[in-house]
């Protein structure tokens, strides 16, 4: 049995789960998320925990067992705490302005780069060159952060560009003068 799939998901106070016709809906203080579940997976709420079970030991069912348990767990965490990713913009003369629904970056191009926030995602500024992407859906937060990061990939010689706050930027050695 899947180690991840068989772990029960604790339901915090203020979170309700509805399961109907293969769709799991999780409601919490921050919002509502839904996830369609494959027919080979059973989801049940027992004693304040969500249990995910599979029908057989087929390879495909074992894979889906852990997948849907992880997705449902991310939904529970999202509606209670939410998710966020921090990005750092580094470069001479680079400037960032973040509002809740739009991000405007001056990152070395002849024009400012504007990125609109997808539905359910907000942009915030933790510092002059730090962007925080927040939301309740983990997949949307990750995709929005990846879109921002793709606007200016990190250059390996000086480290200019956009990278995650906890990412290690590998720098290359520049040219050396011959003697």
mmCIF file of C-alpha atoms in Angstrom:
data_model
loop_
_atom_site.group_PDB
_atom_site.id
_atom_site.type_symbol
_atom_site.label_atom_id
_atom_site.label_comp_id
_atom_site.label_asym_id
_atom_site.label_seq_id
_atom_site.Cartn_x
_atom_site.Cartn_y
_atom_site.Cartn_z
ATOM 1 C CA UNK A 1 0.000 0.000 0.000
ATOM 2 C CA UNK A 2 1.182 3.526 -0.719
ATOM 3 C CA UNK A 3 2.803 5.141 2.285
ATOM 4 C CA UNK A 4 1.563 8.561 1.249
ATOM 5 C CA UNK A 5 -1.864 7.343 0.159
ATOM 6 C CA UNK A 6 -2.696 5.515 3.371
ATOM 7 C CA UNK A 7 -1.866 8.453 5.680
ATOM 8 C CA UNK A 8 -5.083 10.083 6.920
ATOM 9 C CA UNK A 9 -5.577 13.819 6.377
ATOM 10 C CA UNK A 10 -6.589 15.661 9.556
ATOM 11 C CA UNK A 11 -9.433 18.144 9.151
ATOM 12 C CA UNK A 12 -8.750 21.402 11.044
ATOM 13 C CA UNK A 13 -11.579 23.320 12.691
ATOM 14 C CA UNK A 14 -13.549 25.424 10.233
ATOM 15 C CA UNK A 15 -12.887 23.143 7.242
ATOM 16 C CA UNK A 16 -15.697 21.149 5.639
ATOM 17 C CA UNK A 17 -15.429 18.473 2.953
ATOM 18 C CA UNK A 18 -18.170 17.447 0.513
ATOM 19 C CA UNK A 19 -17.785 14.357 -1.670
ATOM 20 C CA UNK A 20 -20.294 13.860 -4.486
ATOM 21 C CA UNK A 21 -20.101 12.178 -7.906
ATOM 22 C CA UNK A 22 -16.309 11.836 -7.870
ATOM 23 C CA UNK A 23 -15.717 15.496 -6.975
ATOM 24 C CA UNK A 24 -14.149 16.523 -3.651
ATOM 25 C CA UNK A 25 -14.964 20.071 -2.477
ATOM 26 C CA UNK A 26 -13.031 21.571 0.434
ATOM 27 C CA UNK A 27 -14.328 24.776 2.060
ATOM 28 C CA UNK A 28 -12.336 26.749 4.595
ATOM 29 C CA UNK A 29 -11.719 30.233 5.938
ATOM 30 C CA UNK A 30 -9.691 31.323 2.869
ATOM 31 C CA UNK A 31 -11.968 29.922 0.155
ATOM 32 C CA UNK A 32 -13.205 26.846 -1.682
ATOM 33 C CA UNK A 33 -11.317 24.342 -3.840
ATOM 34 C CA UNK A 34 -12.603 21.396 -5.882
ATOM 35 C CA UNK A 35 -10.865 18.340 -7.340
ATOM 36 C CA UNK A 36 -12.252 15.619 -9.591
ATOM 37 C CA UNK A 37 -11.177 12.165 -8.366
ATOM 38 C CA UNK A 38 -10.684 9.086 -10.542
ATOM 39 C CA UNK A 39 -13.352 6.359 -10.266
ATOM 40 C CA UNK A 40 -10.774 3.823 -8.994
ATOM 41 C CA UNK A 41 -10.183 5.907 -5.829
ATOM 42 C CA UNK A 42 -12.605 6.181 -2.904
ATOM 43 C CA UNK A 43 -12.553 9.228 -0.624
ATOM 44 C CA UNK A 44 -14.344 9.182 2.735
ATOM 45 C CA UNK A 45 -14.549 11.379 5.833
ATOM 46 C CA UNK A 46 -14.330 9.441 9.118
ATOM 47 C CA UNK A 47 -13.706 10.735 12.656
ATOM 48 C CA UNK A 48 -12.428 14.151 11.544
ATOM 49 C CA UNK A 49 -10.012 12.666 9.001
ATOM 50 C CA UNK A 50 -10.127 12.234 5.233
ATOM 51 C CA UNK A 51 -9.249 8.707 4.109
ATOM 52 C CA UNK A 52 -8.249 7.851 0.538
ATOM 53 C CA UNK A 53 -8.566 4.208 -0.558
ATOM 54 C CA UNK A 54 -7.922 2.404 -3.847
ATOM 55 C CA UNK A 55 -9.880 -0.466 -5.399
ATOM 56 C CA UNK A 56 -6.985 -2.755 -6.357
ATOM 57 C CA UNK A 57 -3.220 -3.167 -6.285
ATOM 58 C CA UNK A 58 -2.740 -2.399 -9.974
ATOM 59 C CA UNK A 59 0.239 -0.202 -10.756
ATOM 60 C CA UNK A 60 -1.984 2.612 -12.055
ATOM 61 C CA UNK A 61 -4.224 2.508 -8.978
ATOM 62 C CA UNK A 62 -1.211 2.603 -6.643
ATOM 63 C CA UNK A 63 0.074 5.722 -8.430
ATOM 64 C CA UNK A 64 -3.304 7.457 -8.330
ATOM 65 C CA UNK A 65 -3.715 6.601 -4.627
ATOM 66 C CA UNK A 66 -0.761 8.741 -3.536
ATOM 67 C CA UNK A 67 -1.512 11.441 -6.106
ATOM 68 C CA UNK A 68 -5.074 12.120 -4.989
ATOM 69 C CA UNK A 69 -4.152 11.983 -1.316
ATOM 70 C CA UNK A 70 -1.474 14.640 -1.925
ATOM 71 C CA UNK A 71 -3.846 16.809 -3.973
ATOM 72 C CA UNK A 72 -6.553 16.668 -1.294
ATOM 73 C CA UNK A 73 -4.000 17.434 1.434
ATOM 74 C CA UNK A 74 -2.819 20.483 -0.546
ATOM 75 C CA UNK A 75 -6.443 21.617 -0.810
ATOM 76 C CA UNK A 76 -6.910 21.388 2.979
ATOM 77 C CA UNK A 77 -3.678 23.310 3.625
ATOM 78 C CA UNK A 78 -4.583 25.886 0.954
ATOM 79 C CA UNK A 79 -7.988 26.783 2.417
ATOM 80 C CA UNK A 80 -6.539 27.080 5.951
ATOM 81 C CA UNK A 81 -3.050 28.633 5.536
ATOM 82 C CA UNK A 82 -2.612 29.315 1.839
ATOM 83 C CA UNK A 83 0.570 29.025 -0.219
ATOM 84 C CA UNK A 84 3.227 31.547 -1.198
ATOM 85 C CA UNK A 85 6.437 31.645 -3.197
ATOM 86 C CA UNK A 86 9.068 34.368 -2.914
ATOM 87 C CA UNK A 87 11.135 35.557 -5.862
ATOM 88 C CA UNK A 88 14.176 37.828 -5.868
ATOM 89 C CA UNK A 89 14.980 40.229 -8.695
ATOM 90 C CA UNK A 90 18.695 41.030 -8.875
ATOM 91 C CA UNK A 91 20.331 43.406 -11.326
ATOM 92 C CA UNK A 92 21.648 46.942 -11.664
ATOM 93 C CA UNK A 93 18.791 49.370 -12.255
ATOM 94 C CA UNK A 94 16.064 46.736 -11.949
ATOM 95 C CA UNK A 95 12.812 47.903 -10.389
ATOM 96 C CA UNK A 96 9.582 46.111 -9.410
ATOM 97 C CA UNK A 97 6.120 47.455 -8.626
ATOM 98 C CA UNK A 98 3.488 45.001 -7.403
ATOM 99 C CA UNK A 99 -0.210 45.557 -6.933
ATOM 100 C CA UNK A 100 -2.706 42.852 -5.995
ATOM 101 C CA UNK A 101 -3.686 42.146 -9.606
ATOM 102 C CA UNK A 102 -0.655 43.235 -11.675
ATOM 103 C CA UNK A 103 3.124 43.138 -11.565
ATOM 104 C CA UNK A 104 5.209 45.744 -13.434
ATOM 105 C CA UNK A 105 8.943 45.041 -13.747
ATOM 106 C CA UNK A 106 11.726 47.129 -15.261
ATOM 107 C CA UNK A 107 14.298 44.378 -15.775
ATOM 108 C CA UNK A 108 16.681 45.579 -18.448
ATOM 109 C CA UNK A 109 14.397 45.613 -21.479
ATOM 110 C CA UNK A 110 13.451 48.721 -23.478
ATOM 111 C CA UNK A 111 9.919 48.416 -22.095
ATOM 112 C CA UNK A 112 8.438 47.487 -18.714
ATOM 113 C CA UNK A 113 7.267 43.876 -18.395
ATOM 114 C CA UNK A 114 3.691 43.605 -17.107
ATOM 115 C CA UNK A 115 2.244 40.352 -15.777
ATOM 116 C CA UNK A 116 -1.430 40.123 -14.828
ATOM 117 C CA UNK A 117 -2.291 37.967 -11.822
ATOM 118 C CA UNK A 118 -4.376 34.879 -12.636
ATOM 119 C CA UNK A 119 -7.694 34.439 -10.830
ATOM 120 C CA UNK A 120 -7.121 33.544 -7.173
ATOM 121 C CA UNK A 121 -3.492 34.767 -7.160
ATOM 122 C CA UNK A 122 -2.157 37.995 -5.649
ATOM 123 C CA UNK A 123 1.228 39.646 -5.983
ATOM 124 C CA UNK A 124 2.865 41.427 -3.055
ATOM 125 C CA UNK A 125 6.196 43.121 -2.459
ATOM 126 C CA UNK A 126 8.223 42.098 0.602
ATOM 127 C CA UNK A 127 11.066 44.443 -0.309
ATOM 128 C CA UNK A 128 12.143 46.692 -3.169
ATOM 129 C CA UNK A 129 13.313 43.708 -5.248
ATOM 130 C CA UNK A 130 11.353 40.825 -3.695
ATOM 131 C CA UNK A 131 8.069 39.526 -5.112
ATOM 132 C CA UNK A 132 5.680 37.280 -3.151
ATOM 133 C CA UNK A 133 3.095 35.232 -5.058
ATOM 134 C CA UNK A 134 0.176 34.181 -2.809
ATOM 135 C CA UNK A 135 -2.936 32.054 -3.250
ATOM 136 C CA UNK A 136 -4.889 29.061 -1.981
ATOM 137 C CA UNK A 137 -4.276 26.748 -4.971
ATOM 138 C CA UNK A 138 -0.747 25.346 -4.830
ATOM 139 C CA UNK A 139 -0.613 24.558 -8.546
ATOM 140 C CA UNK A 140 -1.682 28.087 -9.572
ATOM 141 C CA UNK A 141 0.823 29.683 -7.169
ATOM 142 C CA UNK A 142 3.652 27.579 -8.602
ATOM 143 C CA UNK A 143 2.654 28.317 -12.195
ATOM 144 C CA UNK A 144 2.330 32.069 -11.573
ATOM 145 C CA UNK A 145 5.760 32.133 -9.891
ATOM 146 C CA UNK A 146 7.271 30.197 -12.807
ATOM 147 C CA UNK A 147 5.748 32.686 -15.272
ATOM 148 C CA UNK A 148 7.309 35.614 -13.385
ATOM 149 C CA UNK A 149 10.657 33.820 -13.207
ATOM 150 C CA UNK A 150 10.598 33.089 -16.957
ATOM 151 C CA UNK A 151 10.396 36.828 -17.738
ATOM 152 C CA UNK A 152 14.143 37.175 -17.030
ATOM 153 C CA UNK A 153 16.109 33.947 -16.432
ATOM 154 C CA UNK A 154 19.213 34.224 -14.260
ATOM 155 C CA UNK A 155 22.381 35.051 -16.156
ATOM 156 C CA UNK A 156 25.219 32.782 -14.898
ATOM 157 C CA UNK A 157 28.123 35.271 -14.949
ATOM 158 C CA UNK A 158 26.747 38.172 -12.883
ATOM 159 C CA UNK A 159 23.623 36.530 -11.421
ATOM 160 C CA UNK A 160 21.260 39.106 -12.937
ATOM 161 C CA UNK A 161 17.670 37.977 -13.354
ATOM 162 C CA UNK A 162 14.781 36.547 -11.336
ATOM 163 C CA UNK A 163 15.148 33.511 -9.079
ATOM 164 C CA UNK A 164 13.347 31.889 -6.152
ATOM 165 C CA UNK A 165 14.420 33.180 -2.747
ATOM 166 C CA UNK A 166 15.637 29.755 -1.605
ATOM 167 C CA UNK A 167 17.222 28.834 -4.960
ATOM 168 C CA UNK A 168 21.007 28.588 -5.163
ATOM 169 C CA UNK A 169 22.277 30.469 -8.219
ATOM 170 C CA UNK A 170 25.331 28.749 -9.685
ATOM 171 C CA UNK A 171 27.781 31.325 -10.984
ATOM 172 C CA UNK A 172 30.370 30.727 -13.684
ATOM 173 C CA UNK A 173 33.866 32.082 -13.644
ATOM 174 C CA UNK A 174 34.430 34.900 -16.124
ATOM 175 C CA UNK A 175 37.288 35.295 -18.579
ATOM 176 C CA UNK A 176 40.788 35.369 -17.158
ATOM 177 C CA UNK A 177 43.687 37.246 -18.719
ATOM 178 C CA UNK A 178 46.440 35.058 -20.109
ATOM 179 C CA UNK A 179 50.014 35.692 -19.004
#
